[in-house]
Short mmCIF file of C-alpha atoms in Angstrom, two decimals:
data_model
loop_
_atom_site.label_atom_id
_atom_site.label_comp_id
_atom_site.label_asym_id
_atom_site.label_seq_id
_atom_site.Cartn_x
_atom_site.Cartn_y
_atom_site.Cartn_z
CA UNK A 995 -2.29 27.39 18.10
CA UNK A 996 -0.35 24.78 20.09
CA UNK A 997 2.88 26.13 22.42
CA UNK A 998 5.82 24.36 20.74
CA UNK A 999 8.47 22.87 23.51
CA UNK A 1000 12.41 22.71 22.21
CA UNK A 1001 14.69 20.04 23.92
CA UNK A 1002 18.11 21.47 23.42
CA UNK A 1003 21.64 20.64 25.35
CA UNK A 1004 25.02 19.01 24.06
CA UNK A 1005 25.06 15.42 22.50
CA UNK A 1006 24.48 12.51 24.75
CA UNK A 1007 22.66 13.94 27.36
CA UNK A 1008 19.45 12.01 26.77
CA UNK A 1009 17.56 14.59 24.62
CA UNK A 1010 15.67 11.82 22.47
CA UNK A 1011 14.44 9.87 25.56
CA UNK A 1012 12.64 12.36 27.21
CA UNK A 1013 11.37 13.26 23.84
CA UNK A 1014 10.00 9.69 23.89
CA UNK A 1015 9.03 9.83 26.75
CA UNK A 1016 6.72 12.90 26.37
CA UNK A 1017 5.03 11.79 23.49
CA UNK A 1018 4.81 8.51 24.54
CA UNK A 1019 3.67 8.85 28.19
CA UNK A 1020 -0.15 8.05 28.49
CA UNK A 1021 -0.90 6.29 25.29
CA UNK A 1022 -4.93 7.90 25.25
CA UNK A 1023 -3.88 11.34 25.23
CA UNK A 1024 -0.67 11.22 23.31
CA UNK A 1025 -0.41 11.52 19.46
CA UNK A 1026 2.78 10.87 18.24
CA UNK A 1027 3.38 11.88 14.44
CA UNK A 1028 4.24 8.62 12.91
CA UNK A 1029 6.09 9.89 10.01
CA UNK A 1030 8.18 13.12 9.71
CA UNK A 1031 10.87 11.35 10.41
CA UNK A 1032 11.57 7.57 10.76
CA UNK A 1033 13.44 8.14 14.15
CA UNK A 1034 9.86 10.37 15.24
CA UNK A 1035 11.65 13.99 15.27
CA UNK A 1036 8.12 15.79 15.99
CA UNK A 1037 5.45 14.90 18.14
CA UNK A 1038 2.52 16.25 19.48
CA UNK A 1039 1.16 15.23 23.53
CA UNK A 1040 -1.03 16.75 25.51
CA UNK A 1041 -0.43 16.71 29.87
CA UNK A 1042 -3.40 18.44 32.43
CA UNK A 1043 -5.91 19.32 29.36
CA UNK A 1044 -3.19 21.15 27.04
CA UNK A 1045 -1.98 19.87 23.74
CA UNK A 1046 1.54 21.18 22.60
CA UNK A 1047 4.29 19.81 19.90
CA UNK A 1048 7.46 18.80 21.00
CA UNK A 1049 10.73 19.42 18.63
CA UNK A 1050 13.74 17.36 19.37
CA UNK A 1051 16.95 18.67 18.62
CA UNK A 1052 19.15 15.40 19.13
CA UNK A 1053 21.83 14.42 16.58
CA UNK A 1054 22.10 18.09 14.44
CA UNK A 1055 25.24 18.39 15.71
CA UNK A 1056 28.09 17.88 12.70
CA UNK A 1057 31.47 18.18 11.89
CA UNK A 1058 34.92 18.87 12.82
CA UNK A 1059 35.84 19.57 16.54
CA UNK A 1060 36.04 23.19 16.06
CA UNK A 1061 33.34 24.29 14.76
CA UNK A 1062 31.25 22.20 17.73
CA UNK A 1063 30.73 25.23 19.92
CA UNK A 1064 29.60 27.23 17.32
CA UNK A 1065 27.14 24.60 15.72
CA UNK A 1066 25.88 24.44 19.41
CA UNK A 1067 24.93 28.25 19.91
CA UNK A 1068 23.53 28.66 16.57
CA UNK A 1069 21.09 26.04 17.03
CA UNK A 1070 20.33 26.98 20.80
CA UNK A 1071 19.69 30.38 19.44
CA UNK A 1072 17.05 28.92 16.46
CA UNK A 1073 15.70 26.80 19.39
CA UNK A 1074 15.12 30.00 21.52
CA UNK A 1075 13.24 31.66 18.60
CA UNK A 1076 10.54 29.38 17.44
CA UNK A 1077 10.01 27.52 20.58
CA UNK A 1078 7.53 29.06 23.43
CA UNK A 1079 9.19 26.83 26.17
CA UNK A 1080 12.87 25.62 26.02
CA UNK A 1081 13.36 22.13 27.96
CA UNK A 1082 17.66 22.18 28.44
CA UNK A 1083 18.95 18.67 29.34
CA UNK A 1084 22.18 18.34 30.81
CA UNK A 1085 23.70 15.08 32.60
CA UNK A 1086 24.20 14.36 36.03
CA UNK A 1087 26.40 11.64 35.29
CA UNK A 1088 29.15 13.98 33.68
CA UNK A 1089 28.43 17.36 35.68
CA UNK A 1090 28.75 20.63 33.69
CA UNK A 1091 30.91 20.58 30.61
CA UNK A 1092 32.17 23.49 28.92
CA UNK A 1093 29.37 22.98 26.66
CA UNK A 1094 26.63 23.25 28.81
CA UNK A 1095 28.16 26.47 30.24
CA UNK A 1096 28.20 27.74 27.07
CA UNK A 1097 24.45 26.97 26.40
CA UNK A 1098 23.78 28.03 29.66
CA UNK A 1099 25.19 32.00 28.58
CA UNK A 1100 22.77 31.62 25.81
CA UNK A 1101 19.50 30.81 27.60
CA UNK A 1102 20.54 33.33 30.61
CA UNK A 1103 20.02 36.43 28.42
CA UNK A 1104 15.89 34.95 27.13
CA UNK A 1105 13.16 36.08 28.40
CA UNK A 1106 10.83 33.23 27.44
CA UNK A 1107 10.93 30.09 30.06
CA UNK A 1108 13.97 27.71 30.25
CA UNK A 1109 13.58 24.67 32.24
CA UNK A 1110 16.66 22.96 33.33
CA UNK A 1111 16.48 19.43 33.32
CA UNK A 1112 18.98 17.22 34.89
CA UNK A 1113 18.57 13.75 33.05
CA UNK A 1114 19.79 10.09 34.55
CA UNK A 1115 19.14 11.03 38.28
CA UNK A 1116 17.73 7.89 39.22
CA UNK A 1117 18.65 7.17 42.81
CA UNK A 1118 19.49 9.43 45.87
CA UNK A 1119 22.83 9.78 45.43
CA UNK A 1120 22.44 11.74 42.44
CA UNK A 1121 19.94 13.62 43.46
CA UNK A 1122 23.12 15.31 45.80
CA UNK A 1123 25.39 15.46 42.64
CA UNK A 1124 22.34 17.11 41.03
CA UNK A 1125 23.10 20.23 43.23
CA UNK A 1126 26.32 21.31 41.28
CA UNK A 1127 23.91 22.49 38.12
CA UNK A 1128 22.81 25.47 40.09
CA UNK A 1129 26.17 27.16 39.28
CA UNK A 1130 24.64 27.40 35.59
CA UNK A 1131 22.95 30.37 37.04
CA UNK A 1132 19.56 28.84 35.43
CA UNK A 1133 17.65 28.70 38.74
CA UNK A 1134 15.63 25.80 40.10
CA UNK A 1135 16.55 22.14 38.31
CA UNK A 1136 14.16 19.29 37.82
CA UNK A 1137 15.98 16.07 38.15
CA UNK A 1138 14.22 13.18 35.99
CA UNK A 1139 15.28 9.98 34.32
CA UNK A 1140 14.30 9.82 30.85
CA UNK A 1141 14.57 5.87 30.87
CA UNK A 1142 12.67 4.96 33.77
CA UNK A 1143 10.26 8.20 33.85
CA UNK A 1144 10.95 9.54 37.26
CA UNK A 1145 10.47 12.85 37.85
CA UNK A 1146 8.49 13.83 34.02
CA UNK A 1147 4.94 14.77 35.88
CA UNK A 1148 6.31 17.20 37.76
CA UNK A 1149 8.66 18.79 35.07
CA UNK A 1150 5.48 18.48 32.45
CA UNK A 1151 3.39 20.00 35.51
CA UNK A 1152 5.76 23.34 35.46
CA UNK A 1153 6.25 23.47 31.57
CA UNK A 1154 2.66 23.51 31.46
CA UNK A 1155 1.99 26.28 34.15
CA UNK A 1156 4.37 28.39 32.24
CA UNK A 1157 3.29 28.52 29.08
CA UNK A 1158 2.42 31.54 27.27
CA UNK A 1159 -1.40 32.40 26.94
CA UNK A 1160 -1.89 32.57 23.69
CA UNK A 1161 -4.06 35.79 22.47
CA UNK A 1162 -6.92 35.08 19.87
CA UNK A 1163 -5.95 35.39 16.72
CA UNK A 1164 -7.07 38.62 15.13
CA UNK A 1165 -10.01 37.57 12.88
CA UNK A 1166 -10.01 38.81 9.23
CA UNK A 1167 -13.21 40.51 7.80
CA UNK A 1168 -13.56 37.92 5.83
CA UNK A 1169 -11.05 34.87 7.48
CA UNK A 1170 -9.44 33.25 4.38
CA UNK A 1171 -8.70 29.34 4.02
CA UNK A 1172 -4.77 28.81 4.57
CA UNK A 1173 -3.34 26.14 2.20
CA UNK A 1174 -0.02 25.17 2.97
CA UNK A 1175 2.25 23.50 0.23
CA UNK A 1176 4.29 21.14 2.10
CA UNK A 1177 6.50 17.92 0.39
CA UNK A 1178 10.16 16.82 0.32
CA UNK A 1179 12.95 18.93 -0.48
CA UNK A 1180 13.42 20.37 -4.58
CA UNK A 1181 9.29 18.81 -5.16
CA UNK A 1182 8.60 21.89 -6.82
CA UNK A 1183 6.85 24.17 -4.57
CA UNK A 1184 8.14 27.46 -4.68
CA UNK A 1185 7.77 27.07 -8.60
CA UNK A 1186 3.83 25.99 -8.02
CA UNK A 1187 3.33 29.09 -5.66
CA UNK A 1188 5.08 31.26 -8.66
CA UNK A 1189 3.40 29.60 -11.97
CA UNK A 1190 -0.48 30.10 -10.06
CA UNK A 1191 0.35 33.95 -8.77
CA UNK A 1192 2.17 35.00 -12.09
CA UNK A 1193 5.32 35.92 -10.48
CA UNK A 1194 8.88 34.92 -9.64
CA UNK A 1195 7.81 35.46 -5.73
CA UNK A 1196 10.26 32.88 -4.68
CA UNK A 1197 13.85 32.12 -5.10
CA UNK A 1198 13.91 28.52 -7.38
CA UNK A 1199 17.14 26.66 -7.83
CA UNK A 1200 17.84 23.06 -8.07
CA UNK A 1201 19.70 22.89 -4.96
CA UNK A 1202 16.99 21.38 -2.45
CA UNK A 1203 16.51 23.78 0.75
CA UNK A 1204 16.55 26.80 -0.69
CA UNK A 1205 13.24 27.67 0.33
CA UNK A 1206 13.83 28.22 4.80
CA UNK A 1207 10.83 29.82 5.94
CA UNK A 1208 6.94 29.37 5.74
CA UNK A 1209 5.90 32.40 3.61
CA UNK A 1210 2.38 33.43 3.49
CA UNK A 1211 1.28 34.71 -0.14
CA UNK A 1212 -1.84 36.15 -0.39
CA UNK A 1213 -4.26 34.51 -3.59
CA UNK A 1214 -7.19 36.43 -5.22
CA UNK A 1215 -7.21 35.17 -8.87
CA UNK A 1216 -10.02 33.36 -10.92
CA UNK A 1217 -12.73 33.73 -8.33
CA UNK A 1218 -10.10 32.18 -6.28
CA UNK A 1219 -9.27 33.87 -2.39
CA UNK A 1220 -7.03 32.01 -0.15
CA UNK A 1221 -4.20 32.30 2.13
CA UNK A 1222 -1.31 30.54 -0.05
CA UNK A 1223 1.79 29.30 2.54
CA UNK A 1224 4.95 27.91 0.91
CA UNK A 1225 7.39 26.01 3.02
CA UNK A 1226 10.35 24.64 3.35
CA UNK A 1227 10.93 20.82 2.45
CA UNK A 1228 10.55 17.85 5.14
CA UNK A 1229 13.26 15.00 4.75
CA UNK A 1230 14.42 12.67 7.36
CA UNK A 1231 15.97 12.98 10.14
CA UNK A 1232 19.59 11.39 8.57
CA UNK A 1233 19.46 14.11 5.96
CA UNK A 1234 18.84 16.95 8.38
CA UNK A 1235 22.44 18.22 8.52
CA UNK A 1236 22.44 22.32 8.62
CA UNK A 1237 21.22 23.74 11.53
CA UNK A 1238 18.94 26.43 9.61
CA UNK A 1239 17.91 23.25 7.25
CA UNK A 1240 16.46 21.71 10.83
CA UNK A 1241 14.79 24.79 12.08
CA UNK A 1242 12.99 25.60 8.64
CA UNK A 1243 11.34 21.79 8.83
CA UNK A 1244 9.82 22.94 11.78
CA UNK A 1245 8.41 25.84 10.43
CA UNK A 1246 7.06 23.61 7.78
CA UNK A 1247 5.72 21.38 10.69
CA UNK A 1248 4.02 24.36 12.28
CA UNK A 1249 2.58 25.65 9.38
CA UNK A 1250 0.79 21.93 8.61
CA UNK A 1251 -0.46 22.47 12.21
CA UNK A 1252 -2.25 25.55 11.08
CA UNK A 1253 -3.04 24.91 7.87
CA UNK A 1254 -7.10 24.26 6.34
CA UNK A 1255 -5.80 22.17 3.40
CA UNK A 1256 -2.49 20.55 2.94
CA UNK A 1257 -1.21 20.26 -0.72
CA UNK A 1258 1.37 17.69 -0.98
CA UNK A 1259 3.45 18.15 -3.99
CA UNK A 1260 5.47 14.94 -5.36
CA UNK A 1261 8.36 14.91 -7.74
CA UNK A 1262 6.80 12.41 -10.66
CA UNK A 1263 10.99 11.72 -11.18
CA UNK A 1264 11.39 10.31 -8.15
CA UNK A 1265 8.31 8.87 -7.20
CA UNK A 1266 6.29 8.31 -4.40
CA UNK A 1267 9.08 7.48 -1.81
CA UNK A 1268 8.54 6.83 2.17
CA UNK A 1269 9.12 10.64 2.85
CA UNK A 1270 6.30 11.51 1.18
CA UNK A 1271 3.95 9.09 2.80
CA UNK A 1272 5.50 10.50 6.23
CA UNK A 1273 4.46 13.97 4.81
CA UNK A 1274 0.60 12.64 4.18
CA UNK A 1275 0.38 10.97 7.45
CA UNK A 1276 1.75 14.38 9.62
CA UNK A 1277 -1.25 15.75 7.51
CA UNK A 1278 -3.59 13.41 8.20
CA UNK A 1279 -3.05 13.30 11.96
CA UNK A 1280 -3.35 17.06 12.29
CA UNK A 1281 -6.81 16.55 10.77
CA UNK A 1282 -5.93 18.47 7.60
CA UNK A 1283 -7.66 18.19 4.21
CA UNK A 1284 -5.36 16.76 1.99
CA UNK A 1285 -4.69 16.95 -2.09
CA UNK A 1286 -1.84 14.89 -3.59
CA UNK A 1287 -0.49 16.85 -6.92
CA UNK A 1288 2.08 14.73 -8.84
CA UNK A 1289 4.34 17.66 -10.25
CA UNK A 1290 7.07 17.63 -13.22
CA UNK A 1291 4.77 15.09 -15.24
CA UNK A 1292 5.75 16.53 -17.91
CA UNK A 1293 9.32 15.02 -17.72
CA UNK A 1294 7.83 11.68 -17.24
CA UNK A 1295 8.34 9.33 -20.40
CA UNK A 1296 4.17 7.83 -20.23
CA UNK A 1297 2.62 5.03 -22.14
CA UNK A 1298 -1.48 5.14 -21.75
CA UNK A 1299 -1.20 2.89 -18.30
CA UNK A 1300 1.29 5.26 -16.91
CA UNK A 1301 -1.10 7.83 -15.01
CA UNK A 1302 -3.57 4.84 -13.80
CA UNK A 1303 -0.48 2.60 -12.89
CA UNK A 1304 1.22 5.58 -11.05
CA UNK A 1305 -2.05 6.94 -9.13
CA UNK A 1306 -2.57 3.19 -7.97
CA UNK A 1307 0.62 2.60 -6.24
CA UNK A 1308 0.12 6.04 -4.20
CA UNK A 1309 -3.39 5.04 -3.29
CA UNK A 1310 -1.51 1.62 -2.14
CA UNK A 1311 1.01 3.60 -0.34
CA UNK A 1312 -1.62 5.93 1.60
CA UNK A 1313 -4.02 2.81 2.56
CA UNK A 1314 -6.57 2.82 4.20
CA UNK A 1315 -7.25 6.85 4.26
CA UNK A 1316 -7.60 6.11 0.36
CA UNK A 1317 -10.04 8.97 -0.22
CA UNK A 1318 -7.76 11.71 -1.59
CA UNK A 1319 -7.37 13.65 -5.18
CA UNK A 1320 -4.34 13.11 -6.76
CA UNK A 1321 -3.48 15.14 -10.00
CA UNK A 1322 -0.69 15.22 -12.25
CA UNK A 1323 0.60 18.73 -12.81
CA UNK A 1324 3.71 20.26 -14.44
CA UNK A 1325 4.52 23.57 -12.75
CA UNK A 1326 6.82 24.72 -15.52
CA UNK A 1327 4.23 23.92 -18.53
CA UNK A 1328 0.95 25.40 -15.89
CA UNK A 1329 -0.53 22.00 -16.93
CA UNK A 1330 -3.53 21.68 -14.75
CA UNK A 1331 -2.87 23.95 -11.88
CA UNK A 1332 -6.37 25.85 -12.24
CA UNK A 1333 -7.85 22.59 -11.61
CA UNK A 1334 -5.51 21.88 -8.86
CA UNK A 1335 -6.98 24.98 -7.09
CA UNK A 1336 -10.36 23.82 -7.71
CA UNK A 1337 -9.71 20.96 -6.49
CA UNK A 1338 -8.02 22.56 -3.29
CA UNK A 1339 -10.85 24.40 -2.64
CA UNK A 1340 -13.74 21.84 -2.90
CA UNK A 1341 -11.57 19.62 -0.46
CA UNK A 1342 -11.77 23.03 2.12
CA UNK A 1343 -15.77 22.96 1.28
CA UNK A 1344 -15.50 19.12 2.59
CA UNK A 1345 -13.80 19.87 5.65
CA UNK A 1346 -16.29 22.56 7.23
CA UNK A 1347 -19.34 20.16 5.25
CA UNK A 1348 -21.96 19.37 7.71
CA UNK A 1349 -25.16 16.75 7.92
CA UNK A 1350 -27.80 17.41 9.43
CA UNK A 1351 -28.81 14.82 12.44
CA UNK A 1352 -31.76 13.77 10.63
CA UNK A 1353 -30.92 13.45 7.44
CA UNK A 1354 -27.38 11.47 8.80
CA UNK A 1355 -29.54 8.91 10.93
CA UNK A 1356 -32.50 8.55 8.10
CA UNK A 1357 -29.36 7.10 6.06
CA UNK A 1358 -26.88 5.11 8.63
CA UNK A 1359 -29.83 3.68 11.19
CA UNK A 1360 -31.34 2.03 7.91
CA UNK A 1361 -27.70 0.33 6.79
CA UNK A 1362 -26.66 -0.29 10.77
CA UNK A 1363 -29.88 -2.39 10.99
CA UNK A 1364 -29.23 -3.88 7.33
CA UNK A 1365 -25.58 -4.75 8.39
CA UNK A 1366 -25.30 -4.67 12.14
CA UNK A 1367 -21.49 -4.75 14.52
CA UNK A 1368 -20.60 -8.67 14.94
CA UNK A 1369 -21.92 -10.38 18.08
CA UNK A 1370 -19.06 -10.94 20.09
CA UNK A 1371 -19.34 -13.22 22.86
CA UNK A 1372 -23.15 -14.04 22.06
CA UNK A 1373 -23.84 -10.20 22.82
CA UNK A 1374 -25.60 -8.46 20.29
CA UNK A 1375 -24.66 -4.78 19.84
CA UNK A 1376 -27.58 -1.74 19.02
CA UNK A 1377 -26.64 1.30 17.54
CA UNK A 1378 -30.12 3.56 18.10
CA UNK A 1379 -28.63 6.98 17.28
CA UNK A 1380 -25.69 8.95 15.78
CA UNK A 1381 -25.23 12.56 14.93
CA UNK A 1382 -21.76 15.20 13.82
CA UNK A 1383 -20.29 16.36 16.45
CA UNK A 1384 -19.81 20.40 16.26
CA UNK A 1385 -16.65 20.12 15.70
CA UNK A 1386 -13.95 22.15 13.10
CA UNK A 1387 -13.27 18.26 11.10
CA UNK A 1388 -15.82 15.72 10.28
CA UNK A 1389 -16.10 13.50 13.34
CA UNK A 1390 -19.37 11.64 14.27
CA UNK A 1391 -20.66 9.65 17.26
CA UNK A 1392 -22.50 6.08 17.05
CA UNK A 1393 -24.42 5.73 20.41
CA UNK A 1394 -24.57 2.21 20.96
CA UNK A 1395 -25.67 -0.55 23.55
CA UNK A 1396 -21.90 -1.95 23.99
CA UNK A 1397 -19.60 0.20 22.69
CA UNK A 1398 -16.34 -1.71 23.88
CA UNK A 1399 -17.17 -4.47 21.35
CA UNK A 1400 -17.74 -2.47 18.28
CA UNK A 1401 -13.78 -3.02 16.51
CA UNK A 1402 -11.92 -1.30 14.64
CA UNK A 1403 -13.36 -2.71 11.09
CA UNK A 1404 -16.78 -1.78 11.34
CA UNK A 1405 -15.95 1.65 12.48
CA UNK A 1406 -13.59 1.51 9.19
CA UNK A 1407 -16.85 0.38 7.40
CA UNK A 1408 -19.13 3.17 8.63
CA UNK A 1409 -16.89 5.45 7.53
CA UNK A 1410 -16.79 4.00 4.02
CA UNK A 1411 -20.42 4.29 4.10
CA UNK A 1412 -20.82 8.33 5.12
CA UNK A 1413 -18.11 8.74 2.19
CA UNK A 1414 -20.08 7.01 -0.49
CA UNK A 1415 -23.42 8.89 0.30
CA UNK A 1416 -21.58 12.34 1.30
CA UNK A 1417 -18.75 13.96 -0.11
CA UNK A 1418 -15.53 14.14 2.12
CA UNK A 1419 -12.62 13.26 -0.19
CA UNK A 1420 -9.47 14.66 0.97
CA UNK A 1421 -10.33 15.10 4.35
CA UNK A 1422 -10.03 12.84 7.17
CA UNK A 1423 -12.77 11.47 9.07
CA UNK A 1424 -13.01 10.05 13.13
CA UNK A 1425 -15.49 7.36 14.65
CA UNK A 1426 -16.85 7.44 18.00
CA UNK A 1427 -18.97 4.81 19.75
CA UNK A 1428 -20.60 6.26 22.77
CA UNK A 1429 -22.27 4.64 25.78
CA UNK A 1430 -25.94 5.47 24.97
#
């Protein structure tokens, strides 16, 4: 379970560039979630060995003057709950504000650890005006400059020494897969979670949001036994307005993270629309089996090319990780939900699959040498010996001769080859080439 880092502080203070900054840092060990939202509100990084996920809480701030202050403390206050570290970014350039005093009382009374950051210190001088920000009573500062990057190994080197150890988790007698129902706002998937347990568990309205937290549902139905996780809808950043509304899509973000299988559930009303690809792609970087379910088909006027026409422009829209299920379902009606848990279940069987190392090189050795990596530069590259790595997702390792000039294409066509002899739809894959 990664330690989750909130950015908080007052508008303006430079929240979203050190946000950038930290996910963007050292491009080999930083993966930033292309998708939740278009302006990149999540991220994950990793500094000294440790991975963690970074929330930024820039631009929630709306409405009238006077309600500001109060906006401000209730999110602070959210911040302080889900978050292991709090990062609070104030400006050297304007001093304290009434707002950051206010803050300030907040994170005073926590017990978890608050690093003050003083953003847009970028020469000496400022470093003196930087000495006024001890009156917030917060302790020792770290002056930085989000822009340039001065100053960020040293704050990442504290956040990371104070992090809390996590304890193991407490394993079940028998440790059941978690599938996490994840998708836009109003998709449908409290009403899934209800239809498949045979109860009205979960509040359903029409107003999207009314599910806020991720809520864990035990399933043992059918032969079926699974950890069942509903969650709150993802939408972008621009239509993030409440402060709960905010809080609850990180939740849903954290309960991706720890998620076996990810079902993404699409309104068939509305289409296929760039939230929902952000959705599969948060998924698919967090190394989650995925299954698409196309819900409310049954409000869908069809003609017989409207299910082949439909599944085509998703599979266009999720390119190249083109390998996934995707079902059309109707929550209200139950129309093939038992075969959407099937289906959820064989791609959890795919994720934890394993080859054996001489079974895996009997097949790919014989097609490497059949179909070998381009020369490039009049080298010729050997690939003697591959294996899966021990790993919790599919990920092998080609051991070849040059491994710098074996692209990005053939590694895209060895993996199309280990999914047409062995069974790993729904589940994403990784490619090493290894120095042999």
């Amino acid at each position: 379970m990664n330690n989750i880092v909130a950015i908080v502080g007052r508008p303006n203070v430079g929240k979203s560039t050190l946000f950038n900054r930290l996910i963007k840092r050292r491009e080999a060990i930083v993966d930033a979630v292309s998708g939740v939202t278009r302006d990149r509100n999540y991220g994950k990084s990793e500094w000294n060995g440790k991975e963690f996920s970074v929330i930024d809480t820039g631009g929630y701030i709306k409405g009238s003057e006077d309600i500001f202050e109060g906006e401000i403390r209730k999110q602070v206050e959210l911040a302080i709950d889900e978050a292991d570290v709090i990062l609070f970014v104030v400006d050297v350039e304007e001093g304290i504000t009434p707002m950051d005093d206010e803050v300030a009382k907040l994170l005073r009374k926590v017990t978890k650890p608050v690093l003050l950051v003083v953003n847009k210190v970028d020469n000496a001088m400022r470093e003196k005006d930087a000495l006024e920000f001890y009156n917030l009573g917060l302790g020792d500062y770290y002056t930085i400059s989000g822009t340039s990057g001065s100053g960020t190994g040293d704050l990442l080197d504290q956040m990371i020494a104070v992090f809390p150890e996590k304890p193991e988790p407490v394993q079940e007698e028998v440790e059941l897969p978690r599938f996490a129902v994840v998708g836009r706002p109003n998709a449908g998937k409290s009403s899934f979670i209800n239809a498949l347990i045979g109860e009205d568990r979960y509040i359903v309205t029409d107003i999207a949001g009314t599910t806020r937290d991720a809520i864990d549902t035990k399933y043992n139905r059918f032969g079926f036994e699974f950890n069942l996780v509903d969650t709150a809808g993802i939408r972008r950043k621009a239509k993030v307005k409440e402060d709960l509304e905010f809080y609850s899509v990180m939740r849903s973000v954290r309960a991706i993270e720890h998620a076996d299988v990810c079902i993404l559930m699409i309104d068939a009303t509305r289409g296929f629309e760039g939230q929902d690809q952000s959705i599969f792609w948060l998924a698919a970087k967090n190394r989650k089996g995925i299954i698409i379910l196309v819900n409310k088909w049954d409000l869908v006027e069809k003609d017989t090319m409207s299910t082949r026409d439909y599944e085509a422009k998703i599979r266009k829209e999720i390119e190249p990780f083109t390998d996934v299920k995707i079902l059309f379902v109707s929550a209200l009606t139950k129309q093939r939900l038992l075969k959407a848990l099937e289906e959820t279940v064989k791609v959890f069987e795919n994720r934890k699959q394993r080859i054996s190392t001489s079974k895996f090189n009997e097949y790919m050795l014989k097609l490497i040498e059949a179909f070998p990596p381009p020369a490039l530069k009049g080298k010729y590259v050997k690939i003697k010996y591959c294996m899966q790595l021990p790993t919790p997702t599919p990920q092998f390792v080609f051991f070849a001769n040059l491994p710098q000039y074996v692209k990005d294409p053939y590694k895209r066509f060895l993996e199309n080859k280990i999914r047409e002899n062995w069974d790993f739809s729904g589940v994403p894959i990784d490619i090493y080439i290894r120095d042999k």
